[in-house]
Coordinates of C-alpha atoms (C1' of nucleotides) in Angstrom, one line a residue:
Chain W
M1 CA 182.6 53.7 82.0
R2 CA 185.0 55.4 79.9
Y3 CA 185.0 58.5 82.5
S4 CA 185.0 59.0 86.1
K5 CA 181.6 59.2 87.3
D6 CA 180.5 62.9 87.4
H7 CA 182.7 63.4 84.0
K8 CA 179.8 64.4 82.0
A9 CA 178.4 67.1 84.7
E10 CA 181.6 68.4 84.4
T11 CA 181.9 68.8 81.3
H12 CA 178.1 70.0 81.0
E13 CA 178.8 73.0 83.6
R14 CA 182.3 73.8 81.9
I15 CA 180.3 74.6 78.8
V16 CA 177.6 76.6 80.5
K17 CA 180.0 78.7 82.5
N18 CA 181.5 79.5 79.4
A19 CA 178.5 80.3 77.5
S20 CA 177.5 82.7 80.3
V21 CA 180.6 84.3 79.8
R22 CA 179.9 84.7 76.0
L23 CA 176.2 85.5 76.5
R24 CA 177.3 88.7 78.8
E25 CA 180.3 90.1 76.3
G26 CA 178.2 89.3 73.0
G27 CA 174.8 88.3 73.6
A28 CA 172.9 85.1 72.6
A29 CA 173.8 85.7 69.1
S30 CA 177.2 85.4 69.4
I31 CA 177.1 82.0 71.1
G32 CA 178.0 79.5 68.7
V33 CA 177.6 75.6 69.1
A34 CA 180.8 74.9 67.6
D35 CA 183.0 77.5 68.8
L36 CA 181.8 77.0 72.4
M37 CA 182.7 72.8 72.2
K38 CA 185.7 74.1 70.6
E39 CA 186.4 76.4 73.8
A40 CA 185.8 73.4 76.0
G41 CA 188.2 70.9 74.6
L42 CA 185.3 68.7 72.4
T43 CA 184.2 68.5 69.2
H44 CA 180.9 70.0 67.7
G45 CA 179.0 67.0 67.4
G46 CA 179.1 66.4 71.2
F47 CA 176.8 69.1 72.2
Y48 CA 173.4 67.4 71.8
A49 CA 174.5 64.6 74.4
H50 CA 174.4 67.8 76.8
F51 CA 171.6 69.7 75.4
A52 CA 168.2 69.3 73.8
S53 CA 169.2 72.4 71.7
R54 CA 171.2 75.4 71.3
D55 CA 168.4 77.5 72.9
A56 CA 168.3 75.1 75.8
L57 CA 172.0 76.2 76.6
I58 CA 171.4 79.6 76.2
G59 CA 168.8 79.2 79.0
E60 CA 171.1 77.5 81.4
A61 CA 173.5 80.4 80.7
F62 CA 171.2 83.1 81.7
A63 CA 170.6 81.2 84.7
H64 CA 174.0 80.7 85.7
A65 CA 174.7 84.4 84.8
M66 CA 172.2 85.6 87.4
E67 CA 173.2 83.0 90.2
Q68 CA 176.5 83.7 90.1
T69 CA 175.8 87.6 90.4
A70 CA 173.3 86.9 93.4
K71 CA 175.9 84.6 95.0
R72 CA 178.8 87.4 94.8
W73 CA 176.4 90.0 96.3
R74 CA 175.9 87.6 99.5
K75 CA 179.1 86.6 100.0
R76 CA 180.2 90.4 100.2
A77 CA 177.4 91.1 102.6
E78 CA 178.4 88.6 104.3
Q79 CA 182.0 89.3 104.8
A80 CA 181.6 93.4 105.1
P81 CA 181.7 94.6 108.7
E82 CA 178.4 95.1 110.0
G83 CA 176.7 98.1 109.1
K84 CA 178.7 98.4 105.7
E85 CA 177.1 96.0 103.9
L86 CA 175.6 97.8 101.4
A87 CA 178.9 100.4 101.0
S88 CA 180.5 97.0 100.3
I89 CA 178.8 95.7 97.6
V90 CA 178.2 99.2 95.9
A91 CA 181.9 99.5 95.9
G92 CA 182.6 96.2 94.7
Y93 CA 180.2 97.5 91.8
L94 CA 181.0 100.4 90.7
T95 CA 184.7 99.9 89.4
A96 CA 186.6 100.2 86.5
E97 CA 187.6 96.7 86.8
H98 CA 183.6 95.3 86.9
R99 CA 182.9 97.8 84.1
D100 CA 185.9 96.5 82.1
D101 CA 185.1 92.9 82.7
V102 CA 181.8 92.2 80.9
G103 CA 182.0 88.6 80.6
N104 CA 182.2 87.8 84.4
G105 CA 180.5 90.5 85.9
C106 CA 176.9 91.3 86.5
A107 CA 174.3 89.9 84.5
L108 CA 171.7 92.8 84.6
P109 CA 173.4 95.3 82.4
S110 CA 174.5 92.7 79.8
L111 CA 171.5 90.9 79.8
G112 CA 168.7 93.1 80.5
A113 CA 168.0 94.0 76.9
E114 CA 168.7 90.3 75.9
V115 CA 166.4 88.5 78.1
L116 CA 163.5 90.4 76.1
R117 CA 164.2 88.1 73.1
A118 CA 164.5 85.0 75.1
N119 CA 162.0 82.0 75.1
P120 CA 159.2 82.7 77.8
K121 CA 160.5 80.0 80.1
T122 CA 163.8 81.8 80.4
R123 CA 162.2 85.3 81.0
K124 CA 160.1 83.8 83.8
A125 CA 163.4 82.2 85.4
V126 CA 165.3 85.5 85.0
A127 CA 162.4 87.5 86.7
A128 CA 162.2 85.3 89.5
K129 CA 166.2 85.4 90.0
L130 CA 165.5 89.3 89.9
E131 CA 163.3 89.5 92.8
E132 CA 166.1 87.4 94.6
M133 CA 168.5 90.0 93.8
I134 CA 166.2 92.6 95.1
D135 CA 165.8 90.8 98.4
I136 CA 169.4 90.4 99.3
I137 CA 169.8 94.1 98.7
S138 CA 166.6 95.0 100.3
E139 CA 168.0 93.4 103.5
Q140 CA 171.1 95.8 103.7
M141 CA 169.1 99.0 103.3
P142 CA 169.3 101.2 106.2
V143 CA 165.9 101.6 106.6
Q144 CA 163.2 100.1 108.7
A145 CA 160.2 99.6 107.3
A146 CA 160.1 96.7 104.7
K147 CA 158.3 98.8 102.0
A148 CA 160.2 101.5 101.8
A149 CA 163.4 99.2 102.1
R150 CA 162.1 97.3 99.0
R151 CA 161.8 100.2 96.8
E152 CA 164.8 101.9 98.0
A153 CA 166.3 98.7 97.0
I154 CA 165.1 98.5 93.9
A155 CA 165.7 102.0 93.0
S156 CA 169.3 101.6 94.4
L157 CA 169.8 98.4 91.9
A158 CA 168.8 100.1 89.0
T159 CA 170.9 103.0 89.5
M160 CA 173.8 100.3 89.8
M161 CA 172.9 99.0 86.9
G162 CA 172.2 101.9 85.1
T163 CA 175.6 103.7 86.0
L164 CA 177.8 100.6 84.9
M165 CA 176.3 100.8 81.5
L166 CA 176.7 104.5 81.2
A167 CA 180.0 103.8 82.1
R168 CA 180.8 101.1 79.7
M169 CA 178.8 103.1 77.0
A170 CA 181.3 106.1 77.9
G171 CA 184.3 103.8 76.9
A172 CA 187.4 103.8 79.4
G173 CA 188.7 107.7 79.8
D174 CA 187.7 110.3 82.3
F175 CA 184.2 110.6 81.1
S176 CA 183.4 106.9 82.3
E177 CA 185.1 107.6 85.7
E178 CA 183.1 110.4 86.3
I179 CA 179.9 108.5 85.7
L180 CA 181.3 105.7 88.3
A181 CA 181.9 108.3 90.6
A182 CA 178.5 109.9 90.1
G183 CA 176.8 106.2 90.5
R184 CA 178.7 105.5 93.7
H185 CA 177.6 109.1 95.0
S186 CA 174.0 108.5 94.6
V187 CA 173.7 105.3 95.8
L188 CA 175.4 105.6 99.1
Q189 CA 175.4 109.5 100.0
G190 CA 173.9 109.5 103.6
E191 CA 173.9 106.0 104.0
A192 CA 177.5 105.2 104.5
S193 CA 177.5 103.7 108.0
A194 CA 174.0 103.1 108.6
K195 CA 172.7 99.7 109.9
P196 CA 170.9 97.1 107.7
R197 CA 167.7 95.8 108.3
T198 CA 168.3 92.0 109.4
K199 CA 171.0 90.2 110.6
K200 CA 173.3 88.8 109.0
S201 CA 173.8 85.4 111.2
K202 CA 172.3 83.0 108.4
P203 CA 172.4 83.0 104.7
A204 CA 170.1 85.2 102.7
A205 CA 166.8 83.1 102.5
G206 CA 165.8 82.1 99.1
R207 CA 162.7 84.6 97.1
T208 CA 159.5 84.8 98.5
Chain P
M1 CA 166.0 111.3 37.0
R2 CA 163.2 108.5 37.5
Y3 CA 162.0 110.0 41.0
S4 CA 161.7 113.2 42.5
K5 CA 164.3 115.2 43.6
D6 CA 165.3 114.0 47.4
H7 CA 163.9 110.3 46.6
K8 CA 166.8 108.6 47.4
A9 CA 167.7 110.4 50.8
E10 CA 164.0 109.7 51.9
T11 CA 164.4 106.3 50.9
H12 CA 167.6 105.7 52.7
E13 CA 165.9 107.5 56.0
R14 CA 163.1 105.3 55.7
I15 CA 165.2 102.2 56.0
V16 CA 167.6 103.7 58.6
K17 CA 164.6 104.2 60.8
N18 CA 163.0 101.0 60.3
A19 CA 166.5 99.6 61.1
S20 CA 166.7 101.6 64.5
V21 CA 163.7 100.3 65.6
R22 CA 164.8 96.6 64.9
L23 CA 168.1 97.4 66.6
R24 CA 166.5 98.6 69.8
E25 CA 164.0 95.5 69.6
G26 CA 166.3 92.7 68.6
G27 CA 170.0 94.0 68.7
A28 CA 172.4 94.6 65.7
A29 CA 172.3 90.5 65.2
S30 CA 168.5 91.0 64.2
I31 CA 169.0 93.2 61.6
G32 CA 168.9 91.3 58.1
V33 CA 169.7 93.0 54.6
A34 CA 166.7 91.3 52.8
D35 CA 164.1 92.0 55.6
L36 CA 165.0 95.5 56.2
M37 CA 164.5 96.2 52.6
K38 CA 161.5 94.1 52.0
E39 CA 159.8 96.4 55.0
A40 CA 161.2 99.7 53.3
G41 CA 159.1 97.9 49.8
L42 CA 162.0 97.1 48.0
T43 CA 164.6 94.2 47.1
H44 CA 167.8 93.6 48.8
G45 CA 170.0 94.0 45.8
G46 CA 169.1 97.7 46.2
F47 CA 171.0 98.2 49.6
Y48 CA 174.2 98.7 48.4
A49 CA 173.2 102.0 46.7
H50 CA 172.4 103.3 50.1
F51 CA 175.1 101.9 52.6
A52 CA 178.7 100.9 51.9
S53 CA 177.8 97.6 54.1
R54 CA 175.5 96.0 56.6
D55 CA 177.8 97.6 59.5
A56 CA 177.6 101.3 58.2
L57 CA 173.7 101.1 58.1
I58 CA 174.0 99.8 61.9
G59 CA 176.2 102.5 63.0
E60 CA 173.4 105.1 61.3
A61 CA 170.6 103.1 63.0
F62 CA 172.6 103.7 66.4
A63 CA 172.9 107.5 66.0
H64 CA 169.3 107.6 64.8
A65 CA 168.0 105.8 67.8
M66 CA 170.1 108.3 70.0
E67 CA 169.2 111.1 68.2
Q68 CA 165.7 110.7 68.4
T69 CA 165.8 109.9 71.8
A70 CA 167.8 113.2 72.8
K71 CA 165.2 115.2 70.7
R72 CA 162.2 113.6 72.7
W73 CA 164.0 115.2 75.4
R74 CA 164.6 118.3 74.6
K75 CA 161.0 118.6 73.1
R76 CA 159.4 117.8 76.7
A77 CA 161.5 120.0 78.4
E78 CA 160.3 122.7 76.1
Q79 CA 156.7 122.4 76.6
A80 CA 156.7 121.4 80.1
P81 CA 155.6 124.1 82.7
E82 CA 158.3 125.9 84.4
G83 CA 159.9 124.2 87.2
K84 CA 158.3 121.1 86.1
E85 CA 160.9 120.1 83.0
L86 CA 163.1 117.1 84.9
A87 CA 159.5 116.0 86.4
S88 CA 158.2 115.9 82.9
I89 CA 161.0 114.0 81.3
V90 CA 160.7 111.3 84.5
A91 CA 157.0 111.0 83.9
G92 CA 157.1 110.2 80.2
Y93 CA 160.4 108.1 80.7
L94 CA 159.1 105.5 83.6
T95 CA 155.5 104.5 82.3
A96 CA 154.3 101.3 80.8
E97 CA 153.7 102.8 77.3
H98 CA 157.3 103.3 77.3
R99 CA 158.3 99.9 78.9
D100 CA 156.3 97.8 76.6
D101 CA 157.7 99.8 73.3
V102 CA 161.2 98.8 73.1
G103 CA 161.3 99.3 69.4
N104 CA 160.3 103.4 69.8
G105 CA 161.5 103.9 73.1
C106 CA 165.1 105.4 74.9
A107 CA 168.0 104.4 73.0
L108 CA 170.1 103.8 76.7
P109 CA 168.5 100.7 77.8
S110 CA 168.2 99.0 74.6
L111 CA 171.6 100.0 73.1
G112 CA 173.7 100.2 76.0
A113 CA 175.2 96.3 75.8
E114 CA 174.7 96.5 72.0
V115 CA 177.4 99.2 71.3
L116 CA 180.5 97.5 73.2
R117 CA 180.2 94.8 70.3
A118 CA 179.7 98.0 67.6
N119 CA 182.8 99.4 65.9
P120 CA 185.2 101.9 67.1
K121 CA 183.4 104.6 65.3
T122 CA 180.0 103.8 66.3
R123 CA 180.9 103.4 69.8
K124 CA 182.8 107.1 69.5
A125 CA 179.4 108.7 68.2
V126 CA 177.3 106.9 70.6
A127 CA 179.5 108.4 73.8
A128 CA 179.4 112.1 72.2
K129 CA 175.7 111.5 72.0
L130 CA 175.4 110.3 75.2
E131 CA 177.2 113.7 76.6
E132 CA 174.9 115.3 75.0
M133 CA 171.9 114.1 76.7
I134 CA 173.4 114.3 80.1
D135 CA 173.6 118.1 79.1
I136 CA 169.9 117.9 78.3
I137 CA 169.3 116.5 81.8
S138 CA 172.0 118.6 83.8
E139 CA 170.3 121.9 82.7
Q140 CA 167.0 121.0 84.3
M141 CA 168.5 120.0 87.4
P142 CA 167.2 121.9 90.5
V143 CA 170.7 122.7 91.7
Q144 CA 172.8 125.7 91.2
A145 CA 176.3 124.5 91.1
A146 CA 177.0 123.0 87.8
K147 CA 179.2 120.4 88.7
A148 CA 176.2 119.3 91.2
A149 CA 173.5 119.3 88.8
R150 CA 176.0 117.3 86.2
R151 CA 176.7 114.6 88.9
E152 CA 172.7 114.5 89.8
A153 CA 171.8 114.8 86.1
I154 CA 174.4 111.6 85.4
A155 CA 172.6 109.6 88.5
S156 CA 169.1 110.3 87.6
L157 CA 169.8 109.0 83.8
A158 CA 171.2 106.0 85.4
T159 CA 168.5 105.7 87.6
M160 CA 165.6 106.3 84.7
M161 CA 167.6 103.5 82.2
G162 CA 168.1 101.0 85.1
T163 CA 164.5 100.9 86.0
L164 CA 162.9 100.9 82.7
M165 CA 165.6 97.7 81.9
L166 CA 164.6 96.1 85.5
A167 CA 160.9 96.8 84.5
R168 CA 161.0 95.0 81.3
M169 CA 163.2 92.0 82.8
A170 CA 160.0 91.9 84.9
G171 CA 157.4 91.4 82.4
A172 CA 154.2 93.9 82.5
G173 CA 152.7 92.5 85.9
D174 CA 152.6 94.0 89.7
F175 CA 156.1 93.1 90.0
S176 CA 157.2 95.4 86.9
E177 CA 154.9 98.5 87.9
E178 CA 156.1 98.4 91.4
I179 CA 159.7 99.0 89.8
L180 CA 158.6 102.0 88.1
A181 CA 157.1 103.6 90.8
A182 CA 160.2 103.1 92.9
G183 CA 162.2 104.6 90.3
R184 CA 160.0 107.5 89.6
H185 CA 160.1 108.0 93.5
S186 CA 163.7 107.7 93.5
V187 CA 164.5 110.5 90.8
L188 CA 161.8 113.1 91.5
Q189 CA 161.7 112.6 95.4
G190 CA 161.9 116.2 96.9
E191 CA 162.4 118.0 93.3
A192 CA 159.1 118.0 92.2
S193 CA 158.6 122.1 91.8
A194 CA 162.2 123.1 92.0
K195 CA 163.9 125.5 89.5
P196 CA 166.0 124.4 86.5
R197 CA 169.4 125.4 86.4
T198 CA 168.8 127.3 82.8
K199 CA 166.2 129.3 81.2
K200 CA 164.8 127.3 78.2
S201 CA 164.2 130.4 75.8
K202 CA 166.6 128.5 73.5
P203 CA 167.2 125.4 71.9
A204 CA 169.6 123.4 74.2
A205 CA 173.2 123.9 72.8
G206 CA 175.2 121.1 71.4
R207 CA 177.6 119.2 73.5
T208 CA 180.7 121.0 74.6
Chain X
dT1 C1' 191.1 35.5 86.6
dG2 C1' 189.3 35.4 81.9
dT3 C1' 186.4 36.5 78.3
dA4 C1' 182.4 38.5 75.5
dC5 C1' 179.0 42.2 75.6
dA6 C1' 176.7 46.3 76.9
dT7 C1' 177.3 51.5 77.6
dC8 C1' 177.9 55.9 76.1
dA9 C1' 180.7 60.3 76.0
dG10 C1' 182.6 62.1 72.2
dT11 C1' 183.6 62.4 66.9
dG12 C1' 183.7 64.2 62.2
dA13 C1' 181.2 64.0 57.8
dA14 C1' 177.4 65.5 56.1
dC15 C1' 172.7 68.0 55.5
dG16 C1' 170.2 71.9 54.6
dC17 C1' 169.1 76.7 55.4
dG18 C1' 169.9 81.6 55.6
dC19 C1' 172.4 85.2 55.0
dG20 C1' 175.5 89.6 53.0
dT21 C1' 177.4 90.7 49.1
dT22 C1' 177.8 91.0 43.8
dC23 C1' 176.5 92.0 39.5
dA24 C1' 174.5 92.5 35.0
dC25 C1' 170.6 94.4 33.6
dT26 C1' 166.2 97.2 33.7
dG27 C1' 163.3 101.1 32.3
dA28 C1' 161.8 105.9 33.3
dT29 C1' 163.1 110.3 33.4
dG30 C1' 166.2 114.5 32.4
dT31 C1' 169.2 116.7 29.1
dA32 C1' 171.9 118.0 24.4
dC33 C1' 170.9 119.1 20.1
Chain M
dT1 C1' 159.1 120.1 19.3
dG2 C1' 161.4 115.7 18.6
dT3 C1' 164.7 112.5 18.9
dA4 C1' 168.7 110.0 20.8
dC5 C1' 171.5 109.2 24.8
dA6 C1' 173.0 109.5 29.5
dT7 C1' 171.7 108.6 34.0
dC8 C1' 170.6 105.9 38.0
dA9 C1' 167.3 104.0 41.5
dG10 C1' 166.1 99.8 42.0
dT11 C1' 165.8 94.4 40.2
dG12 C1' 166.7 89.5 41.0
dA13 C1' 169.7 85.6 39.6
dA14 C1' 173.9 84.0 41.8
dC15 C1' 178.0 83.4 44.8
dG16 C1' 180.3 81.9 48.9
dC17 C1' 180.2 81.1 53.4
dG18 C1' 178.9 79.9 58.3
dC19 C1' 175.7 77.9 61.1
dG20 C1' 172.6 74.6 63.9
dT21 C1' 171.2 69.9 63.8
dT22 C1' 172.0 65.2 62.6
dC23 C1' 173.7 60.4 62.8
dA24 C1' 176.5 56.4 62.1
dC25 C1' 180.5 55.4 64.1
dT26 C1' 184.6 54.8 67.9
dG27 C1' 186.8 53.1 71.9
dA28 C1' 187.6 52.8 76.5
dT29 C1' 185.3 50.7 80.3
dG30 C1' 181.7 48.4 83.5
dT31 C1' 179.7 44.0 84.2
dA32 C1' 177.8 39.2 83.6
dC33 C1' 179.3 34.6 83.3

DNA sequence: TGTACATCAGTGAACGCGCGTTCACTGATGTAC
DNA sequence: TGTACATCAGTGAACGCGCGTTCACTGATGTAC
């Protein structure tokens, strides 16, 4: 072959990564085949050696963005001092840096509305990843009952993504900072140093 | 004139209303001039007698969606029994009906990501409307201190819109219902029958 | 070791199509006289 | 009251442009003999 063993796989991954950034920044409609290939240093004709269609790429870009977000949370939870797992995730989430980095940020606020317009297969994959993400937060909840932990995990996730969206809508001034602070206060009140529900000796298990 | 006095204004409004539904459902990219005019019973050429450009229409559609949402909340707060204003807004918000009616639903979850791609003028107008919406919720908060009320209003709004988005991402099954219930529980816990901060004798004032 | 062939990631011209915008025109009504 | 003209919301053909997709081709490398 002309290229190294997994050269094609690397190219494929590069295209998907770039697409997932653009997807978060500008929505699926902003993804242009020619632009994307140019960004990857290739010409547009080669696109169809990697993807069956533009829509297939969009599906992969969704999956990549969701998985990247989940990975980030797992890593944060693992690296945080015991009892500070949730606080660490929230502190990393509700920041001006995250607000301003839409393309590499959490998939949920960027893609929540977008996924409604995606094909059924993509929608299902996204819903499954969402379950995973809820599990990750749920494991860090300072509540003993699993049911309550799950309920609170969902609400915390909702508050986090909602806060980030509102902060983005508000722009980058005092109003936006106020929103971020309100979200942090709400999610973390009275839970700053409580113990998570599960030990973190093992990486988080997959979804149910 | 060929038509009644405010015929043109009515046509204009009809186009904007239709556009604001499409904007919420499919994003700005889904708004096609020809489609929209056809929906209004007209031909595409007449569009430019009403709007300077497609982009100008999109700006009006944003404003309409935001104002419609704010109006709905004011109405709900006015019609609710005293002490149940916030509960009434939340109960109307976190329902399967609202989840399934994206086009006529709250502007925030549908347009939060979309507005980041709009022009600066539209972005500013949306941010101003967001302030108004926070004020509406803030006035119904069962807290005496204005600062705390505003903080809690922001967090409630974030949780509400975040919950609705998560429920939409989850589809329409048990998982989705669970999300809605978690959001209702979170926003309303312990506040079900507290008194709002302000009397509702007068319609809510404009934003600061 | 040398030669002919197969492989296949990537190239770039070409296609069909839809879209935003322009523009000369229509035709019903209000107004001036 | 009747006639000629001005107004203007709406019509529909035409335009230029960008985009997704197709396809014959390239050329460097691995493999068979």
